[in-house]
Amino acid sequence: MLEDYLNAKEWQKIKNFADKHETPFLVVDLEKIKKKYSLLQKNFPFAKQYYAVKANPGDEVISLLKDLGSNFDIASIYELDKVLALGVDPAKVSYGNTIKKADHVKYAYNKGIRLFATDSESDLRNIAVVAPGSRVFFRILTESSDTADWPLSRKFGCHPDMIIDLVILASKLGLEPYGISFHVGSQQHDIGAWDSAISKVKYIFDWLSEHENINLKMINMGGGFPANYRAKTNSIDVYAREITRYLHEDFGDTLPEIILEPGRSMVGESGVLVSEVVLISRKARTALVRWVYTDVGKFSGLIETLDESIKYPVYCEKKGETEEVILAGPTCDSQDIMYENTTYKFPLNLAIGDRLYWLTTGAYTSSYSAIEFNGFPPLKTYFIK
Ligand SMILES: *Cc1c(COP(=O)(O)O)cnc(C)c1O
């Protein structure tokens, strides 16, 4: 099972490090992020990458990507401060969160940010006042939430007709309407989701060009590209091939500027969360299923197991006959159960103190970890090269 996620050398590197440290912790292999960056670049040679900082805001990750030439998409002024402190050029940063205070827009503008996302009139008017002349891109609603493991629709974006109103308004307010963005949902299994989003973008581009003589220049295709979890997905080259084809079908030979905002696909596979079994129990004499409690849970990095959305591969070194278990975290909160309906099997001889390795946990884990729920410290992260 392990070899579906890490090769022998990668595993040995993690294992050598992990053996010397007390659980729980996340270990991130920076070498894997470097490879992912190159892989994305190779598959989308025409696109600029804006790493979604929220996926893993570790200084080491940001510095590495900066050195590789990446751009950055930030969700708040706090992430902005972080990337600027590490020497990132503000010209390489977009403020991609559509929900922000006017004061924060102003702060970002004063720090040199000139590229903002929006999806509402109020936010647009704020940007016009405190970030005059900036480039703005407009986020459309997408409807592909049922095929994404972690949907990002509904809360973000607006209808194409409303986008058109906003673009015209932006122009009147002295901003530069620059492009259209979408996010088809994180860990999106259906590559066709990009097809329908791109055709909406094409409609908006054409309408504005024809009726308003406004020529948008950029498409921000967001994230949604997969990391390798239990459920198989197509590989990134299949995503790239299909998405490139959709782009050319709609836009012909000369594409607008294309931006990608990879988060999960950039860093997910770089991380292994190392945990230990705290307790194993049965709830009744005749209970068929054992409960396995680990020293990590929903509040220490595994929040994406909410509704069992993200199904991490979980590895243990013991071999032999297996049985199904329920996997739960260590806190006094009954929501702190990772998997009850999804089948997770472990050897019958699994014991207290054994280690469980949560693979593909480089994205959306450490940054989500609680500060001191139940007194447990936030998830420790180590970076190795
Ligand atoms: C979270 C987010 C991303 C990253 O998405 P992934 O699916 O993790 O790649 C990209 N863009 C925006 C605007 C986001 O909110």
Short mmCIF file of C-alpha atoms and ligand atoms in Angstrom, two decimals:
data_model
loop_
_atom_site.label_atom_id
_atom_site.label_comp_id
_atom_site.label_asym_id
_atom_site.label_seq_id
_atom_site.Cartn_x
_atom_site.Cartn_y
_atom_site.Cartn_z
CA MET A 1 0.00 0.00 0.00
CA LEU A 2 2.83 2.35 0.94
CA GLU A 3 4.41 2.10 -2.50
CA ASP A 4 1.29 3.65 -4.07
CA TYR A 5 2.22 6.88 -2.28
CA LEU A 6 5.97 6.99 -1.57
CA ASN A 7 8.88 5.24 -3.19
CA ALA A 8 11.31 3.29 -1.01
CA LYS A 9 13.82 6.12 -0.83
CA GLU A 10 11.20 8.72 0.10
CA TRP A 11 9.78 6.46 2.79
CA GLN A 12 13.22 5.72 4.24
CA LYS A 13 13.93 9.42 4.48
CA ILE A 14 10.68 10.06 6.36
CA LYS A 15 11.12 7.00 8.55
CA ASN A 16 14.71 7.84 9.53
CA PHE A 17 13.58 11.25 10.66
CA ALA A 18 10.35 10.08 12.30
CA ASP A 19 12.04 7.40 14.39
CA LYS A 20 13.97 10.08 16.25
CA HIS A 21 10.94 12.18 17.20
CA GLU A 22 8.01 11.91 19.54
CA THR A 23 4.52 11.86 18.02
CA PRO A 24 2.37 13.57 16.92
CA PHE A 25 4.00 15.63 14.20
CA LEU A 26 3.89 16.37 10.51
CA VAL A 27 7.01 15.88 8.47
CA VAL A 28 7.21 17.67 5.14
CA ASP A 29 9.71 16.61 2.50
CA LEU A 30 10.65 19.79 0.64
CA GLU A 31 12.19 17.78 -2.17
CA LYS A 32 8.70 16.55 -3.10
CA ILE A 33 7.35 20.09 -3.30
CA LYS A 34 10.21 21.05 -5.57
CA LYS A 35 9.33 18.15 -7.85
CA LYS A 36 5.65 19.08 -7.85
CA TYR A 37 6.40 22.65 -8.78
CA SER A 38 8.42 21.46 -11.78
CA LEU A 39 5.76 18.94 -12.72
CA LEU A 40 3.01 21.56 -12.72
CA GLN A 41 5.23 23.93 -14.65
CA LYS A 42 6.01 21.24 -17.21
CA ASN A 43 2.35 20.33 -17.65
CA PHE A 44 1.12 23.92 -17.87
CA PRO A 45 4.09 25.67 -19.52
CA PHE A 46 1.90 28.60 -20.55
CA ALA A 47 0.61 29.30 -17.03
CA LYS A 48 1.87 31.31 -14.07
CA GLN A 49 1.63 29.55 -10.74
CA TYR A 50 0.29 31.41 -7.72
CA TYR A 51 0.78 29.04 -4.81
CA ALA A 52 -2.25 29.12 -2.47
CA VAL A 53 -0.39 29.89 0.76
CA LYS A 54 -3.20 28.64 2.99
CA ALA A 55 -2.52 25.03 1.97
CA ASN A 56 0.77 25.04 3.88
CA PRO A 57 2.06 28.41 5.07
CA GLY A 58 5.36 27.06 6.43
CA ASP A 59 8.26 29.50 5.98
CA GLU A 60 10.35 26.74 4.45
CA VAL A 61 7.64 26.03 1.86
CA ILE A 62 7.25 29.70 0.93
CA SER A 63 11.00 30.26 0.70
CA LEU A 64 11.48 27.20 -1.46
CA LEU A 65 8.70 28.22 -3.86
CA LYS A 66 9.97 31.79 -3.94
CA ASP A 67 13.40 30.55 -5.00
CA LEU A 68 11.78 28.43 -7.70
CA GLY A 69 10.10 31.54 -9.10
CA SER A 70 6.55 30.94 -7.91
CA ASN A 71 3.94 33.63 -7.38
CA PHE A 72 1.67 33.56 -4.34
CA ASP A 73 -2.04 33.84 -3.67
CA ILE A 74 -2.82 35.13 -0.20
CA ALA A 75 -6.06 34.97 1.77
CA SER A 76 -5.35 37.67 4.35
CA ILE A 77 -2.94 40.45 5.28
CA TYR A 78 -1.36 38.06 7.76
CA GLU A 79 -0.37 35.71 4.97
CA LEU A 80 0.77 38.79 3.08
CA ASP A 81 3.07 39.85 5.92
CA LYS A 82 4.45 36.35 6.02
CA VAL A 83 5.37 36.16 2.34
CA LEU A 84 6.75 39.71 2.26
CA ALA A 85 8.88 39.03 5.35
CA LEU A 86 10.41 36.13 3.43
CA GLY A 87 11.39 38.46 0.61
CA VAL A 88 8.62 37.81 -1.90
CA ASP A 89 8.14 40.67 -4.36
CA PRO A 90 4.64 42.20 -3.92
CA ALA A 91 4.33 42.21 -7.71
CA LYS A 92 4.20 38.41 -7.45
CA VAL A 93 1.31 38.33 -4.98
CA SER A 94 -2.44 38.30 -5.56
CA TYR A 95 -5.04 38.95 -2.89
CA GLY A 96 -7.39 36.13 -3.81
CA ASN A 97 -9.89 36.25 -0.98
CA THR A 98 -13.12 37.95 -2.04
CA ILE A 99 -14.06 38.52 1.60
CA LYS A 100 -11.93 41.25 3.13
CA LYS A 101 -12.14 44.44 5.14
CA ALA A 102 -11.53 47.76 3.41
CA ASP A 103 -8.72 48.41 5.91
CA HIS A 104 -7.03 45.22 4.86
CA VAL A 105 -7.30 46.07 1.16
CA LYS A 106 -5.71 49.41 1.97
CA TYR A 107 -2.94 47.74 3.94
CA ALA A 108 -2.20 45.39 1.04
CA TYR A 109 -2.23 48.27 -1.43
CA ASN A 110 0.24 50.19 0.72
CA LYS A 111 2.48 47.12 0.73
CA GLY A 112 2.45 47.12 -3.08
CA ILE A 113 -0.30 44.64 -3.94
CA ARG A 114 -2.04 45.55 -7.19
CA LEU A 115 -3.98 42.40 -8.01
CA PHE A 116 -7.23 41.67 -6.19
CA ALA A 117 -10.06 39.15 -6.52
CA THR A 118 -13.65 40.24 -6.09
CA ASP A 119 -17.17 38.89 -6.47
CA SER A 120 -19.38 41.63 -5.05
CA GLU A 121 -20.19 45.29 -5.57
CA SER A 122 -19.35 46.30 -2.00
CA ASP A 123 -15.90 44.75 -2.11
CA LEU A 124 -15.28 46.24 -5.56
CA ARG A 125 -16.20 49.72 -4.35
CA ASN A 126 -13.85 49.30 -1.38
CA ILE A 127 -11.02 48.32 -3.70
CA ALA A 128 -11.70 51.32 -5.94
CA VAL A 129 -11.44 53.70 -2.97
CA VAL A 130 -8.44 52.31 -1.11
CA ALA A 131 -6.53 50.56 -3.91
CA PRO A 132 -7.09 52.93 -6.84
CA GLY A 133 -6.10 51.80 -10.31
CA SER A 134 -5.47 48.20 -9.23
CA ARG A 135 -6.05 45.19 -11.40
CA VAL A 136 -9.12 43.25 -10.43
CA PHE A 137 -10.25 39.77 -11.38
CA PHE A 138 -13.80 38.56 -10.94
CA ARG A 139 -14.74 35.19 -9.55
CA ILE A 140 -17.57 33.23 -11.13
CA LEU A 141 -19.74 30.72 -9.35
CA THR A 142 -19.11 27.15 -10.39
CA GLU A 143 -21.40 24.19 -9.82
CA SER A 144 -19.17 21.18 -9.53
CA SER A 145 -19.32 20.61 -5.81
CA ASP A 146 -20.61 17.04 -5.99
CA THR A 147 -17.47 15.82 -7.75
CA ALA A 148 -15.00 17.70 -5.54
CA ASP A 149 -13.98 16.20 -2.20
CA TRP A 150 -13.71 19.64 -0.59
CA PRO A 151 -16.06 22.02 -2.47
CA LEU A 152 -15.38 25.75 -2.58
CA SER A 153 -18.51 26.84 -4.40
CA ARG A 154 -21.63 28.64 -3.16
CA LYS A 155 -19.76 30.84 -0.70
CA PHE A 156 -17.58 32.33 -3.44
CA GLY A 157 -18.22 33.78 -6.85
CA CYS A 158 -21.25 35.24 -8.55
CA HIS A 159 -23.34 34.62 -11.64
CA PRO A 160 -21.77 35.54 -15.03
CA ASP A 161 -24.39 38.24 -15.64
CA MET A 162 -23.51 39.89 -12.39
CA ILE A 163 -19.80 39.58 -13.23
CA ILE A 164 -20.52 41.60 -16.36
CA ASP A 165 -22.14 44.35 -14.26
CA LEU A 166 -19.14 44.36 -11.91
CA VAL A 167 -16.60 44.55 -14.74
CA ILE A 168 -18.39 47.56 -16.22
CA LEU A 169 -18.56 49.18 -12.80
CA ALA A 170 -14.86 48.51 -12.16
CA SER A 171 -13.99 50.27 -15.35
CA LYS A 172 -16.12 53.28 -14.35
CA LEU A 173 -14.47 53.35 -10.91
CA GLY A 174 -11.02 53.65 -12.45
CA LEU A 175 -9.89 50.10 -11.77
CA GLU A 176 -8.41 47.82 -14.41
CA PRO A 177 -10.77 44.88 -15.00
CA TYR A 178 -8.11 42.29 -15.67
CA GLY A 179 -9.59 38.82 -15.79
CA ILE A 180 -11.97 36.14 -14.60
CA SER A 181 -11.31 33.48 -11.99
CA PHE A 182 -12.98 30.33 -10.79
CA HIS A 183 -12.30 27.45 -8.45
CA VAL A 184 -13.98 24.21 -9.45
CA GLY A 185 -13.65 22.76 -5.94
CA SER A 186 -10.66 21.26 -4.20
CA GLN A 187 -9.63 17.70 -5.09
CA GLN A 188 -11.88 17.87 -8.14
CA HIS A 189 -12.29 14.44 -9.74
CA ASP A 190 -14.24 15.57 -12.79
CA ILE A 191 -11.91 17.26 -15.27
CA GLY A 192 -15.02 18.36 -17.19
CA ALA A 193 -15.61 20.89 -14.40
CA TRP A 194 -12.92 23.08 -15.99
CA ASP A 195 -14.63 22.76 -19.38
CA SER A 196 -17.87 24.32 -18.21
CA ALA A 197 -16.07 26.99 -16.20
CA ILE A 198 -13.88 27.94 -19.16
CA SER A 199 -16.89 28.24 -21.46
CA LYS A 200 -18.52 30.63 -18.99
CA VAL A 201 -15.33 32.68 -19.01
CA LYS A 202 -15.37 32.72 -22.81
CA TYR A 203 -18.95 33.99 -22.81
CA ILE A 204 -18.00 36.84 -20.45
CA PHE A 205 -14.88 37.76 -22.46
CA ASP A 206 -16.86 37.88 -25.71
CA TRP A 207 -19.83 39.76 -24.33
CA LEU A 208 -17.67 42.48 -22.80
CA SER A 209 -15.53 42.83 -25.88
CA GLU A 210 -18.55 43.12 -28.18
CA HIS A 211 -20.81 45.33 -26.10
CA GLU A 212 -18.48 47.37 -23.94
CA ASN A 213 -15.19 47.24 -25.78
CA ILE A 214 -13.60 45.93 -22.59
CA ASN A 215 -10.95 43.32 -23.34
CA LEU A 216 -10.12 41.12 -20.40
CA LYS A 217 -6.64 39.64 -20.42
CA MET A 218 -6.44 36.86 -17.87
CA ILE A 219 -8.06 33.62 -16.73
CA ASN A 220 -7.34 32.42 -13.22
CA MET A 221 -8.19 28.73 -13.15
CA GLY A 222 -7.75 28.40 -9.39
CA GLY A 223 -6.84 25.13 -7.72
CA GLY A 224 -8.69 21.82 -7.64
CA PHE A 225 -5.85 19.71 -9.01
CA PRO A 226 -5.52 16.44 -7.15
CA ALA A 227 -3.21 15.00 -4.53
CA ASN A 228 -2.91 11.26 -4.15
CA TYR A 229 -5.39 10.08 -1.49
CA ARG A 230 -7.19 6.73 -1.19
CA ALA A 231 -9.58 7.39 -4.07
CA LYS A 232 -7.69 7.33 -7.33
CA THR A 233 -7.70 10.35 -9.61
CA ASN A 234 -6.31 10.97 -13.05
CA SER A 235 -2.71 12.11 -13.09
CA ILE A 236 -1.83 15.76 -13.52
CA ASP A 237 -0.76 15.25 -17.14
CA VAL A 238 -4.26 14.04 -18.00
CA TYR A 239 -5.74 17.09 -16.26
CA ALA A 240 -3.32 19.34 -18.12
CA ARG A 241 -3.95 17.74 -21.51
CA GLU A 242 -7.72 18.02 -21.20
CA ILE A 243 -7.77 21.51 -19.71
CA THR A 244 -5.36 22.78 -22.36
CA ARG A 245 -7.65 21.35 -25.00
CA TYR A 246 -10.69 23.11 -23.46
CA LEU A 247 -8.79 26.38 -23.44
CA HIS A 248 -7.83 26.14 -27.10
CA GLU A 249 -11.34 25.04 -28.10
CA ASP A 250 -12.75 28.25 -26.65
CA PHE A 251 -9.92 30.72 -27.14
CA GLY A 252 -8.17 29.47 -30.28
CA ASP A 253 -4.40 29.56 -30.72
CA THR A 254 -3.63 32.64 -28.66
CA LEU A 255 -4.59 32.13 -25.07
CA PRO A 256 -5.11 34.94 -22.58
CA GLU A 257 -2.71 35.05 -19.64
CA ILE A 258 -3.38 31.93 -17.57
CA ILE A 259 -2.96 31.74 -13.81
CA LEU A 260 -3.12 28.62 -11.65
CA GLU A 261 -3.43 28.61 -7.86
CA PRO A 262 -2.32 25.14 -6.79
CA GLY A 263 -2.46 24.38 -3.09
CA ARG A 264 -3.30 20.75 -2.44
CA SER A 265 -1.60 19.46 -5.60
CA MET A 266 1.57 21.39 -4.78
CA VAL A 267 2.13 20.32 -1.18
CA GLY A 268 -0.31 17.51 -0.28
CA GLU A 269 1.99 14.62 -1.16
CA SER A 270 4.98 16.14 0.62
CA GLY A 271 3.63 15.45 4.11
CA VAL A 272 3.36 12.46 6.42
CA LEU A 273 1.57 12.92 9.72
CA VAL A 274 3.09 10.59 12.25
CA SER A 275 0.81 9.51 15.08
CA GLU A 276 0.61 6.88 17.77
CA VAL A 277 -2.23 4.71 19.01
CA VAL A 278 -3.34 5.97 22.43
CA LEU A 279 -6.06 3.44 23.13
CA ILE A 280 -7.91 0.54 21.53
CA SER A 281 -11.27 -0.48 22.90
CA ARG A 282 -14.55 -2.27 22.33
CA LYS A 283 -17.81 -0.66 23.38
CA ALA A 284 -19.60 -3.89 24.27
CA ARG A 285 -18.73 -7.51 24.91
CA THR A 286 -20.18 -8.43 21.56
CA ALA A 287 -19.09 -5.35 19.61
CA LEU A 288 -17.78 -6.24 16.17
CA VAL A 289 -15.71 -3.16 15.60
CA ARG A 290 -12.81 -1.85 17.66
CA TRP A 291 -12.24 1.83 18.29
CA VAL A 292 -8.71 3.01 17.68
CA TYR A 293 -7.89 6.35 19.27
CA THR A 294 -4.80 8.14 18.02
CA ASP A 295 -2.86 11.12 19.32
CA VAL A 296 -4.04 13.18 16.34
CA GLY A 297 -7.57 14.08 15.39
CA LYS A 298 -9.88 16.58 13.78
CA PHE A 299 -8.48 19.35 15.97
CA SER A 300 -4.83 18.61 15.42
CA GLY A 301 -4.60 18.63 11.65
CA LEU A 302 -7.24 16.25 10.36
CA ILE A 303 -10.17 18.66 9.99
CA GLU A 304 -10.62 17.66 6.35
CA THR A 305 -11.97 14.34 7.60
CA LEU A 306 -15.17 16.32 8.36
CA ASP A 307 -17.96 14.27 6.80
CA GLU A 308 -15.13 11.88 5.91
CA SER A 309 -14.46 14.15 2.93
CA ILE A 310 -10.76 13.57 2.50
CA LYS A 311 -9.78 9.94 2.91
CA TYR A 312 -6.14 9.83 3.81
CA PRO A 313 -4.19 6.66 3.24
CA VAL A 314 -3.17 5.47 6.73
CA TYR A 315 -0.24 3.10 6.99
CA CYS A 316 0.96 0.92 9.84
CA GLU A 317 4.02 -1.28 9.79
CA LYS A 318 2.48 -4.37 11.34
CA LYS A 319 1.37 -7.04 8.90
CA GLY A 320 -1.10 -9.91 9.10
CA GLU A 321 -4.83 -10.48 9.19
CA THR A 322 -6.77 -7.23 9.34
CA GLU A 323 -10.13 -6.07 10.63
CA GLU A 324 -12.17 -2.94 10.29
CA VAL A 325 -11.81 -0.24 12.93
CA ILE A 326 -13.23 3.16 13.78
CA LEU A 327 -10.52 5.82 13.85
CA ALA A 328 -10.91 8.64 16.35
CA GLY A 329 -8.89 11.46 17.87
CA PRO A 330 -7.76 12.10 21.44
CA THR A 331 -9.98 15.03 22.52
CA CYS A 332 -13.10 15.11 24.71
CA ASP A 333 -15.27 16.01 21.75
CA SER A 334 -17.46 13.42 20.11
CA GLN A 335 -17.05 15.13 16.73
CA ASP A 336 -13.44 14.07 16.96
CA ILE A 337 -13.95 10.89 14.93
CA MET A 338 -12.13 10.68 11.65
CA TYR A 339 -13.57 7.57 10.01
CA GLU A 340 -16.58 5.58 11.04
CA ASN A 341 -18.35 4.93 7.74
CA THR A 342 -15.33 4.63 5.49
CA THR A 343 -13.69 1.24 5.80
CA TYR A 344 -10.26 1.39 7.42
CA LYS A 345 -8.66 -1.96 8.20
CA PHE A 346 -5.70 -2.67 10.47
CA PRO A 347 -3.97 -5.82 11.67
CA LEU A 348 -5.61 -7.66 14.57
CA ASN A 349 -2.39 -7.31 16.53
CA LEU A 350 -2.37 -3.50 16.31
CA ALA A 351 -1.48 -2.34 19.80
CA ILE A 352 -1.32 0.75 21.96
CA GLY A 353 1.87 2.65 21.18
CA ASP A 354 2.05 1.52 17.53
CA ARG A 355 2.57 4.25 15.01
CA LEU A 356 0.09 5.18 12.31
CA TYR A 357 1.36 7.16 9.34
CA TRP A 358 -1.15 9.46 7.67
CA LEU A 359 0.10 9.88 4.12
CA THR A 360 -0.53 12.83 1.78
CA THR A 361 -1.03 15.22 4.69
CA GLY A 362 1.15 18.10 3.49
CA ALA A 363 -1.86 20.30 2.66
CA TYR A 364 -4.53 21.73 4.94
CA THR A 365 -3.33 20.02 8.11
CA SER A 366 -0.88 21.99 10.26
CA SER A 367 -2.47 25.34 9.39
CA TYR A 368 -5.87 24.04 10.52
CA SER A 369 -4.63 22.66 13.82
CA ALA A 370 -6.19 24.16 16.96
CA ILE A 371 -4.06 26.27 19.30
CA GLU A 372 -4.89 24.52 22.54
CA PHE A 373 -8.17 22.64 22.36
CA ASN A 374 -8.20 20.31 25.37
CA GLY A 375 -4.77 21.69 26.16
CA PHE A 376 -3.13 19.79 23.32
CA PRO A 377 -0.45 21.91 21.61
CA PRO A 378 -0.80 22.72 17.91
CA LEU A 379 0.54 20.14 15.48
CA LYS A 380 4.30 20.31 15.22
CA THR A 381 5.74 20.49 11.72
CA TYR A 382 9.24 19.53 10.65
CA PHE A 383 10.67 20.21 7.22
CA ILE A 384 13.29 17.94 5.73
CA LYS A 385 15.23 18.22 2.50
C1 LIG B 1 -7.98 27.30 -1.46
C2 LIG B 1 -7.81 28.03 -2.75
C3 LIG B 1 -6.93 27.54 -3.72
C4 LIG B 1 -6.19 26.23 -3.59
O1 LIG B 1 -7.00 25.17 -3.97
P1 LIG B 1 -6.49 23.67 -4.03
O2 LIG B 1 -7.66 22.89 -4.44
O3 LIG B 1 -5.95 23.33 -2.70
O4 LIG B 1 -5.39 23.63 -5.04
C5 LIG B 1 -6.76 28.28 -4.86
N1 LIG B 1 -7.42 29.46 -5.04
C6 LIG B 1 -8.27 29.95 -4.13
C7 LIG B 1 -8.95 31.24 -4.39
C8 LIG B 1 -8.50 29.24 -2.97
O5 LIG B 1 -9.36 29.73 -2.07
#
